[in-house]
PDB file of C-alpha atoms in Angstrom:
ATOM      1  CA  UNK X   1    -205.760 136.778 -91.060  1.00  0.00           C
ATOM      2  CA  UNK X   2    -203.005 133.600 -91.547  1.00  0.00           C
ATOM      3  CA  UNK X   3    -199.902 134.038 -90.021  1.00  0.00           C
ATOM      4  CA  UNK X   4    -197.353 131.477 -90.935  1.00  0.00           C
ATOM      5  CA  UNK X   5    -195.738 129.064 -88.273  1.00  0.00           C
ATOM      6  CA  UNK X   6    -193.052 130.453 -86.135  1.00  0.00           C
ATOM      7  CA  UNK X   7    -190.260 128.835 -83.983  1.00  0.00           C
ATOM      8  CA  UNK X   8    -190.706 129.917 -80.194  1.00  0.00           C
ATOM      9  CA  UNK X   9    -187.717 128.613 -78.653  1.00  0.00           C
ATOM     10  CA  UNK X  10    -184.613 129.831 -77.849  1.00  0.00           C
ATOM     11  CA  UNK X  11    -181.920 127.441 -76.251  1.00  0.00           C
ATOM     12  CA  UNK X  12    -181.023 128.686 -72.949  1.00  0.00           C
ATOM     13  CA  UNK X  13    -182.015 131.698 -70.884  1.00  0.00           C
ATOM     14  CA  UNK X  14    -183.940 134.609 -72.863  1.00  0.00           C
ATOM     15  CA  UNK X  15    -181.220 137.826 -72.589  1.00  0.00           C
ATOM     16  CA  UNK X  16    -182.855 140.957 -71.478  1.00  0.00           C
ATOM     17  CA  UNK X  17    -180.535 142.021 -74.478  1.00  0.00           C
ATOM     18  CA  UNK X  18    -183.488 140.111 -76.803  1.00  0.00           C
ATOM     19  CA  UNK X  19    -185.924 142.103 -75.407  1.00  0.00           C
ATOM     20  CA  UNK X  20    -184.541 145.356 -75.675  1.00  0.00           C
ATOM     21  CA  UNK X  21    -183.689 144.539 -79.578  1.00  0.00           C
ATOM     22  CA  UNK X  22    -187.198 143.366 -79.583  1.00  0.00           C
ATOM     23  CA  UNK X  23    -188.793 146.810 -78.589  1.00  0.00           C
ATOM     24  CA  UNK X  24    -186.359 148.445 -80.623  1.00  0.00           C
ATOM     25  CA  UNK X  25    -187.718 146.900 -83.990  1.00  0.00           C
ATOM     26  CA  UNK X  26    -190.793 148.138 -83.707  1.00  0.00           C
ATOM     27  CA  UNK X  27    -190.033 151.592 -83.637  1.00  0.00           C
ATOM     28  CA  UNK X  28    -190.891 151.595 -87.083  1.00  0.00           C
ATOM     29  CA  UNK X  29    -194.111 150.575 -86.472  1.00  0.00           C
ATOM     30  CA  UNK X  30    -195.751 153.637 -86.112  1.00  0.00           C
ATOM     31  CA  UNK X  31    -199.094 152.829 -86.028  1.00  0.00           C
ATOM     32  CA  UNK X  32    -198.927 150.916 -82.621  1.00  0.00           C
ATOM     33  CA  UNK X  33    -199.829 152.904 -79.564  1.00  0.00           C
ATOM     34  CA  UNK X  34    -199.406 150.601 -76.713  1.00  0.00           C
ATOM     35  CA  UNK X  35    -196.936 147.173 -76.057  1.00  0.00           C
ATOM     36  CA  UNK X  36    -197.760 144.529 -73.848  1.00  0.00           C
ATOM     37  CA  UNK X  37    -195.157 142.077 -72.439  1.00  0.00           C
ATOM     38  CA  UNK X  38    -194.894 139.534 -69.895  1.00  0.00           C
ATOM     39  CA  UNK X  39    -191.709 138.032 -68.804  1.00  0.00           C
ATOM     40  CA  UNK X  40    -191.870 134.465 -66.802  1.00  0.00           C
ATOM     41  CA  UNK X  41    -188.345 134.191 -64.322  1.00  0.00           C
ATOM     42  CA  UNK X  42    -187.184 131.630 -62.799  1.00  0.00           C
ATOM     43  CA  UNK X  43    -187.964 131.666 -59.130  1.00  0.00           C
ATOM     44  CA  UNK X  44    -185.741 130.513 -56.236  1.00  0.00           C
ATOM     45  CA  UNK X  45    -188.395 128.238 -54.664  1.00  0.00           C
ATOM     46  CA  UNK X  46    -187.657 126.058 -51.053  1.00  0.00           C
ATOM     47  CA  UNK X  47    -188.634 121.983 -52.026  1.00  0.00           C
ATOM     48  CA  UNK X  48    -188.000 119.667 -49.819  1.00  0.00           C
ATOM     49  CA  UNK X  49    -184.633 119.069 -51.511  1.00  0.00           C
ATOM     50  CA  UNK X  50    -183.797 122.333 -50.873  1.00  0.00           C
ATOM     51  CA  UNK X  51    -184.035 125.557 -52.831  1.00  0.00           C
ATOM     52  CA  UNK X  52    -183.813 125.203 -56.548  1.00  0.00           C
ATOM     53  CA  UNK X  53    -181.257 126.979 -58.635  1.00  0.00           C
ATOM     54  CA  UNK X  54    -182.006 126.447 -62.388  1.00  0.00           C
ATOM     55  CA  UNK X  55    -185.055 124.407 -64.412  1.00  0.00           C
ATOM     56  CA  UNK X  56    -184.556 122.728 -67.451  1.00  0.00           C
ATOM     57  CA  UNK X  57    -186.902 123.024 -69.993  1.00  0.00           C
ATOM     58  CA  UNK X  58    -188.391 120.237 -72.570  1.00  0.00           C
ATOM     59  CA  UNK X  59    -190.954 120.195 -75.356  1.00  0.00           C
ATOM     60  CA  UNK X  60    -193.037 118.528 -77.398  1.00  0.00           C
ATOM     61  CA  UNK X  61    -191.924 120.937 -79.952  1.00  0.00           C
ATOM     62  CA  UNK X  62    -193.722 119.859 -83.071  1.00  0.00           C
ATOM     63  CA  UNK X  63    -196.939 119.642 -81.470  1.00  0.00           C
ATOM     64  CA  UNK X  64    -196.114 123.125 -79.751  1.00  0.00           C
ATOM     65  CA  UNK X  65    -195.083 125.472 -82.463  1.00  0.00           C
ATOM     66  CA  UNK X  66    -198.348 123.844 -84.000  1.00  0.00           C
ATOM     67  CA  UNK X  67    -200.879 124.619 -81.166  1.00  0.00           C
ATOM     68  CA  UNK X  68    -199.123 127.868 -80.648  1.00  0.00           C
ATOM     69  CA  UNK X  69    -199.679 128.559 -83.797  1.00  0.00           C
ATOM     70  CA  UNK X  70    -203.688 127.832 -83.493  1.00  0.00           C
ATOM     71  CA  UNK X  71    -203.699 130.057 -79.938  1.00  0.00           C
ATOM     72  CA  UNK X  72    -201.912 133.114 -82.205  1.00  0.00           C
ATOM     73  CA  UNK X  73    -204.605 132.725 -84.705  1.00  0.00           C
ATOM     74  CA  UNK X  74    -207.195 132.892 -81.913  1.00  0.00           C
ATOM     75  CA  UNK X  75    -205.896 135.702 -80.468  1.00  0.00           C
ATOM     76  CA  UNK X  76    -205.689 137.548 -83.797  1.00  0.00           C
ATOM     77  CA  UNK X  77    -209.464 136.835 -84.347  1.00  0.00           C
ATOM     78  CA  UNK X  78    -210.022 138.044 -80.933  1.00  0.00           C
ATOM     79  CA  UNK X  79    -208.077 141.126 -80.365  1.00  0.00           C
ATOM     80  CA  UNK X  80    -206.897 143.879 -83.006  1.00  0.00           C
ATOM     81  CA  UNK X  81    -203.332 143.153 -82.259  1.00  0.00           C
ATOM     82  CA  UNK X  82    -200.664 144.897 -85.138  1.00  0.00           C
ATOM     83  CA  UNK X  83    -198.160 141.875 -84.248  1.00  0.00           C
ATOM     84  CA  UNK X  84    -197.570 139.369 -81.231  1.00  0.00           C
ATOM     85  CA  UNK X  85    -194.172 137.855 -80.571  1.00  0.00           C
ATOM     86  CA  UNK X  86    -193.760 134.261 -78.138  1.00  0.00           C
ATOM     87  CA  UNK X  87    -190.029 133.229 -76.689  1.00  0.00           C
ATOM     88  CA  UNK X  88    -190.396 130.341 -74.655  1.00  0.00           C
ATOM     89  CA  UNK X  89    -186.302 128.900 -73.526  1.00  0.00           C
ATOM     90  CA  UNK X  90    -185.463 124.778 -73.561  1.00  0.00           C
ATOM     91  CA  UNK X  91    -182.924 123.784 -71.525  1.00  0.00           C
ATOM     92  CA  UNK X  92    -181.244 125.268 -68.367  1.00  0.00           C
ATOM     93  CA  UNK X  93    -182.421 128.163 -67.423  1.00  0.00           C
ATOM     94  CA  UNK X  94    -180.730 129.622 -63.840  1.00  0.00           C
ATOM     95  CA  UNK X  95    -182.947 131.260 -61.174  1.00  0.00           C
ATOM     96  CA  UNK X  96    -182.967 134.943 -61.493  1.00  0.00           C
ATOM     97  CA  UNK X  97    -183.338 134.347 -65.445  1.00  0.00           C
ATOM     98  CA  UNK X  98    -185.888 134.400 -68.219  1.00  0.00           C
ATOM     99  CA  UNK X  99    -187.685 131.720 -69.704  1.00  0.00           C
ATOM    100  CA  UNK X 100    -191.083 133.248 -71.266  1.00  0.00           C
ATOM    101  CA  UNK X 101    -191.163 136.460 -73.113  1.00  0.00           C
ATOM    102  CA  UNK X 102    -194.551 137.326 -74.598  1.00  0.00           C
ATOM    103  CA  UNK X 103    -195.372 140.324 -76.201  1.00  0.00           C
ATOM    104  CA  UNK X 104    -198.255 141.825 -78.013  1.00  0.00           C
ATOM    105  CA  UNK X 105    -198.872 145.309 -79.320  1.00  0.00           C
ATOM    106  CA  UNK X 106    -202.003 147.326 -80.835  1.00  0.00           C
ATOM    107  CA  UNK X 107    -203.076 150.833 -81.030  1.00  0.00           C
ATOM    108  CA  UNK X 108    -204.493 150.994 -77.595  1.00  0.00           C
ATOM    109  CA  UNK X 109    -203.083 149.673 -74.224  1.00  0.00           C
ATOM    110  CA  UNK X 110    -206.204 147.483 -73.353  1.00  0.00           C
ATOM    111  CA  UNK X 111    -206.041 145.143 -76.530  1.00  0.00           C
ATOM    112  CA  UNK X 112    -202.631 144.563 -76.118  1.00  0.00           C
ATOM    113  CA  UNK X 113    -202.763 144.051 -72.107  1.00  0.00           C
ATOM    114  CA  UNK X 114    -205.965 141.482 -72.572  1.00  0.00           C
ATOM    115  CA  UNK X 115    -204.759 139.478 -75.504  1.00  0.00           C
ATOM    116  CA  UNK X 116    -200.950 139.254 -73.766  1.00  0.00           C
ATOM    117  CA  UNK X 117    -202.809 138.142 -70.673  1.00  0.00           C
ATOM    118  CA  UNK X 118    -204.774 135.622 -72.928  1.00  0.00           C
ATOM    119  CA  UNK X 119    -201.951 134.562 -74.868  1.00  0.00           C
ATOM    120  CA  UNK X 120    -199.899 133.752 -71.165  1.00  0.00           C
ATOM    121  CA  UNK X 121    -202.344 131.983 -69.713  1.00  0.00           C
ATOM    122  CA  UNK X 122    -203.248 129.700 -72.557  1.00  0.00           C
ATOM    123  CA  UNK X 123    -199.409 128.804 -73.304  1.00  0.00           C
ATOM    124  CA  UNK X 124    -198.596 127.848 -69.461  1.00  0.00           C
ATOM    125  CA  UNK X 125    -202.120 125.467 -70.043  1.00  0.00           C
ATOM    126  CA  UNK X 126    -202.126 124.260 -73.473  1.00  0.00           C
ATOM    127  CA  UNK X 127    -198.187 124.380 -75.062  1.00  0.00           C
ATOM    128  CA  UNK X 128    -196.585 120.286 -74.071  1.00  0.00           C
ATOM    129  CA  UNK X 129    -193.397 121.562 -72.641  1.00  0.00           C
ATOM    130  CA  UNK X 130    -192.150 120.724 -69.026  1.00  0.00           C
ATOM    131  CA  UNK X 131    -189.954 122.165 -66.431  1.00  0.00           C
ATOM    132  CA  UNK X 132    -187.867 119.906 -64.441  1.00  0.00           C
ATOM    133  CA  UNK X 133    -186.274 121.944 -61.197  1.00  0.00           C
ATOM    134  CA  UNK X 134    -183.247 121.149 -60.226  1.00  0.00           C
ATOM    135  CA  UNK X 135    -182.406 121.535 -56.559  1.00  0.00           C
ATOM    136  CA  UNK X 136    -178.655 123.099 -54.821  1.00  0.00           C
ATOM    137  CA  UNK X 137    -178.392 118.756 -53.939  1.00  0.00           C
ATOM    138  CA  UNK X 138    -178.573 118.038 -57.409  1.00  0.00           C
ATOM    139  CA  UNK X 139    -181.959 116.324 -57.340  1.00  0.00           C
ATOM    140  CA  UNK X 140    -184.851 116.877 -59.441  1.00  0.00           C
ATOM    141  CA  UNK X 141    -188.550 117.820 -59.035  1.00  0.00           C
ATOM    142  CA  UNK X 142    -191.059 117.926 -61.907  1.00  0.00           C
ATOM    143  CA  UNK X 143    -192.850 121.493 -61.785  1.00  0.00           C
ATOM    144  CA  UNK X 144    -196.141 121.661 -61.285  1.00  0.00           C
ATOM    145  CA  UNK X 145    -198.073 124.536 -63.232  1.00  0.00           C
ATOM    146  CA  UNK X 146    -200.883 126.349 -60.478  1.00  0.00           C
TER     147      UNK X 146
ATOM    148  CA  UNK Z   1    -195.538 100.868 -82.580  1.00  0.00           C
ATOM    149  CA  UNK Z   2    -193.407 103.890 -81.836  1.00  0.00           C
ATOM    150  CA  UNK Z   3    -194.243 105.430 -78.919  1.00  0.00           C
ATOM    151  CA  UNK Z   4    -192.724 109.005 -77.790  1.00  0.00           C
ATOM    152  CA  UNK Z   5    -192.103 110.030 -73.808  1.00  0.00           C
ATOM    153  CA  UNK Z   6    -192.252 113.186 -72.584  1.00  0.00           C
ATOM    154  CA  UNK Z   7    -191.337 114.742 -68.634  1.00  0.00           C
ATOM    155  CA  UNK Z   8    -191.916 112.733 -65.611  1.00  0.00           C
ATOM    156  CA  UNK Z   9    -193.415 109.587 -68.077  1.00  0.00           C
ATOM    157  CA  UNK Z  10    -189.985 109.383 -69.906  1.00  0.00           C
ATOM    158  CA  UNK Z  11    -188.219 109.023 -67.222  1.00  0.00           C
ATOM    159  CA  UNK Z  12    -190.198 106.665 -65.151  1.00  0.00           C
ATOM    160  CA  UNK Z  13    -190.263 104.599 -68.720  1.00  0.00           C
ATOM    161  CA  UNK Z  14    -186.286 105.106 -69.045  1.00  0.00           C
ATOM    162  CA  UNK Z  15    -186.766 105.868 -72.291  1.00  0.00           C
ATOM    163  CA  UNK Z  16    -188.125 109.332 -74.784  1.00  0.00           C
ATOM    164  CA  UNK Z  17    -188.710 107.069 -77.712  1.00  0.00           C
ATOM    165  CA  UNK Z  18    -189.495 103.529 -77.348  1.00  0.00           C
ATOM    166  CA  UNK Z  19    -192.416 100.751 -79.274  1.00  0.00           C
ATOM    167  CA  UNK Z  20    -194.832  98.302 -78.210  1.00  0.00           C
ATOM    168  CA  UNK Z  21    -196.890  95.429 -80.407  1.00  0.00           C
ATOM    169  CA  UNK Z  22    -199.944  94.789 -81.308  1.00  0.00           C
ATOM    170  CA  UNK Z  23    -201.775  98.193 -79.568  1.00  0.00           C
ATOM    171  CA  UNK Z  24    -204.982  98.767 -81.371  1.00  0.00           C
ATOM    172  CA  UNK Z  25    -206.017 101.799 -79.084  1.00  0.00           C
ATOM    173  CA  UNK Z  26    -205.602 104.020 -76.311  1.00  0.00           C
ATOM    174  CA  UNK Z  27    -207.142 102.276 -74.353  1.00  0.00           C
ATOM    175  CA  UNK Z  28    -205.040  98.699 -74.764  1.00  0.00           C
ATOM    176  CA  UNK Z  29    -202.189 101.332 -75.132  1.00  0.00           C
ATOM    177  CA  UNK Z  30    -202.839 102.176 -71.031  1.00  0.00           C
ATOM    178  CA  UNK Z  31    -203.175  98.804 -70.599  1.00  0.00           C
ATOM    179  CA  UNK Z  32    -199.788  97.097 -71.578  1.00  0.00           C
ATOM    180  CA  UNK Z  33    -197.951 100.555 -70.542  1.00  0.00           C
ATOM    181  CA  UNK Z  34    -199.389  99.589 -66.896  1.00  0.00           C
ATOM    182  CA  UNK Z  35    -198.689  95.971 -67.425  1.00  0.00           C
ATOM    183  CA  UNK Z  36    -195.196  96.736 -68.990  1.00  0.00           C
ATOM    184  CA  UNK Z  37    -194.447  99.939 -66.363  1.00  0.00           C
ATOM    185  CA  UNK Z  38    -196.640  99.612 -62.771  1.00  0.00           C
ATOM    186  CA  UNK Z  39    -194.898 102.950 -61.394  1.00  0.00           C
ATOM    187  CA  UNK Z  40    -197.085 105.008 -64.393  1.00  0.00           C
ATOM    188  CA  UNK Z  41    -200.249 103.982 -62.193  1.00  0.00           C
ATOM    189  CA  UNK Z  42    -199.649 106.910 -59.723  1.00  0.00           C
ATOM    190  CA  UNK Z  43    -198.815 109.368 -62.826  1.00  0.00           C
ATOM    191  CA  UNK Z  44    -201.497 111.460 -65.041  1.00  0.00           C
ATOM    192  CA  UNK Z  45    -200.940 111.707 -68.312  1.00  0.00           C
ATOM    193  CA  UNK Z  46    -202.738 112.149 -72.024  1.00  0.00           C
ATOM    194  CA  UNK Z  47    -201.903 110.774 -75.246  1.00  0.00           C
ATOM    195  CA  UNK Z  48    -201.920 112.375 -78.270  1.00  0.00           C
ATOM    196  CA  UNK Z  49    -202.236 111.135 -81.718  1.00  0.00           C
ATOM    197  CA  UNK Z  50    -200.318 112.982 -84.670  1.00  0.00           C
ATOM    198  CA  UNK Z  51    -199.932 116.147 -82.335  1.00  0.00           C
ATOM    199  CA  UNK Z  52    -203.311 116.532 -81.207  1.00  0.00           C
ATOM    200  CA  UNK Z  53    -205.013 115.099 -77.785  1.00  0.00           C
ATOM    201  CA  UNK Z  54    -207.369 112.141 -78.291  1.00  0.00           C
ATOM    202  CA  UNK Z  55    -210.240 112.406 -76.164  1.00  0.00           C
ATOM    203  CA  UNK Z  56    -211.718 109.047 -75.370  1.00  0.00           C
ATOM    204  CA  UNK Z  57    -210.884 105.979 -76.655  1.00  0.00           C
ATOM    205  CA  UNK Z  58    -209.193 106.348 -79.851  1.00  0.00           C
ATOM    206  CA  UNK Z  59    -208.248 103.849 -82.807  1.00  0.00           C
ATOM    207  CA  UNK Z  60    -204.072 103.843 -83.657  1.00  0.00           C
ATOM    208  CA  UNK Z  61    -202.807 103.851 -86.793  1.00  0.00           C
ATOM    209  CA  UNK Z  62    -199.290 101.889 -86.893  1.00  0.00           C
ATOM    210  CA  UNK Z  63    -197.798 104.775 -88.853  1.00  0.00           C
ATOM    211  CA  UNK Z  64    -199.559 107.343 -86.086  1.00  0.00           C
ATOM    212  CA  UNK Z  65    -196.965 109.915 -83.694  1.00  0.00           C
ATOM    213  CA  UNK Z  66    -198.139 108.938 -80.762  1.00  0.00           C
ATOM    214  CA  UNK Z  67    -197.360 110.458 -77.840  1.00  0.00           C
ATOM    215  CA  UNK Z  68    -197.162 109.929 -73.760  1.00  0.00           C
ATOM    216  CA  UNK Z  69    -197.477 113.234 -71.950  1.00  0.00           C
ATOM    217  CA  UNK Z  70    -197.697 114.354 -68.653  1.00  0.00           C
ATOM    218  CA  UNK Z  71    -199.468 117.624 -67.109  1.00  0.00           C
ATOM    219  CA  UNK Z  72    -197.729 120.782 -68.764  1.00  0.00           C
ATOM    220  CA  UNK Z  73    -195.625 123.153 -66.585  1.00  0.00           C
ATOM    221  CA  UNK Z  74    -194.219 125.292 -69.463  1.00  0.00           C
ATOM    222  CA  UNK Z  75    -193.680 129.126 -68.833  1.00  0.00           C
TER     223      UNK Z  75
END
């Protein structure tokens, strides 16, 4: 199955208000049985700076929409999934807020839990975008992914 | 050659989008960044060619994207 490219990122913060309009179109769907979704917040961590308050997000985002675009079609090959959706935010995004939504759905909840699992761990690994926290003093540390 | 920056490389480099001359590979390519910018010694980072990751040494085209980037921390 091809699925054409599709943009993944949203400038700022992602609004829980996305999400909920994001379960609400697929009540239509009526052949899915089970959703999936992951949500990545930004987390108030202690540096040596001090405690950081937002991260700002950049991208490499030609050659990201394309390798998401080869981890979807993975995923599809893998899993029976009826549709997958990726939200990943540029820019400032405070602590407290949303920067990753990922969400998968299929007829059954252990497709959709596995291949949203999948999906999360291979776009923290593979996707070239970077977080840059920025700290209460106003200085900067480049994230590291664990 | 134009050269694109990404996260902790751009900034040590001062620049996103910058060129160097006369780079046949990745491997000279290290080699006069190094020369041209000492402080990217203590940095990791991969190149990429035309959006994907060259592995190895790999031959540059002067019309090539090619691309500095450091480890991911997306999500």
């Amino acid at each position: 199955m091809k699925h054409s490219p599709k943009n993944i990122f949203v400038h700022g913060a992602i609004t829980p208000t996305k999400i909920a309009e994001s379960i609400q179109h697929h009540s239509a769907k009526t052949d899915i049985g089970a959703h999936s979704i992951f949500l990545g917040q930004v987390r108030a961590d202690e540096l040596e700076g001090g405690m950081v308050i937002a991260i700002d997000y950049t991208a490499y985002e030609q050659m990201a929409l394309e390798k998401m675009q080869e981890i979807r079609e993975d995923i599809f090959a893998k899993y029976t999934l009826t549709c997958a959706h990726v939200y990943h935010s540029l820019g400032e995004v405070k602590v407290g807020e949303l920067c990753l939504f990922v969400f998968t759905s299929s007829k059954h909840r252990k497709i959709a839990i596995d291949a949203c699992e999948e999906m999360v761990e291979r776009i923290k690994k593979e996707l070239p975008i970077w977080g840059k926290e920025i700290l209460e003093n106003n200085s900067t540390s480049w994230k590291n992914n664990i | 050659m134009n050269l694109l920056a990404f996260g902790i490389i751009a900034e040590k480099i001062g620049a996103s989008n910058f060129s160097l001359e006369d780079i046949k590979d990745t491997d000279s390519l290290k080699e006069k960044l190094l020369q041209q910018y000492p402080t990217l010694q203590e940095l990791n980072y991969i190149v990429s060619v035309n959006c994907k990751i060259a592995h190895g040494n790999t031959v540059l085209d002067d019309l090539a994207e090619v691309a500095l980037l450091p480890p991911f921390s997306g999500g």
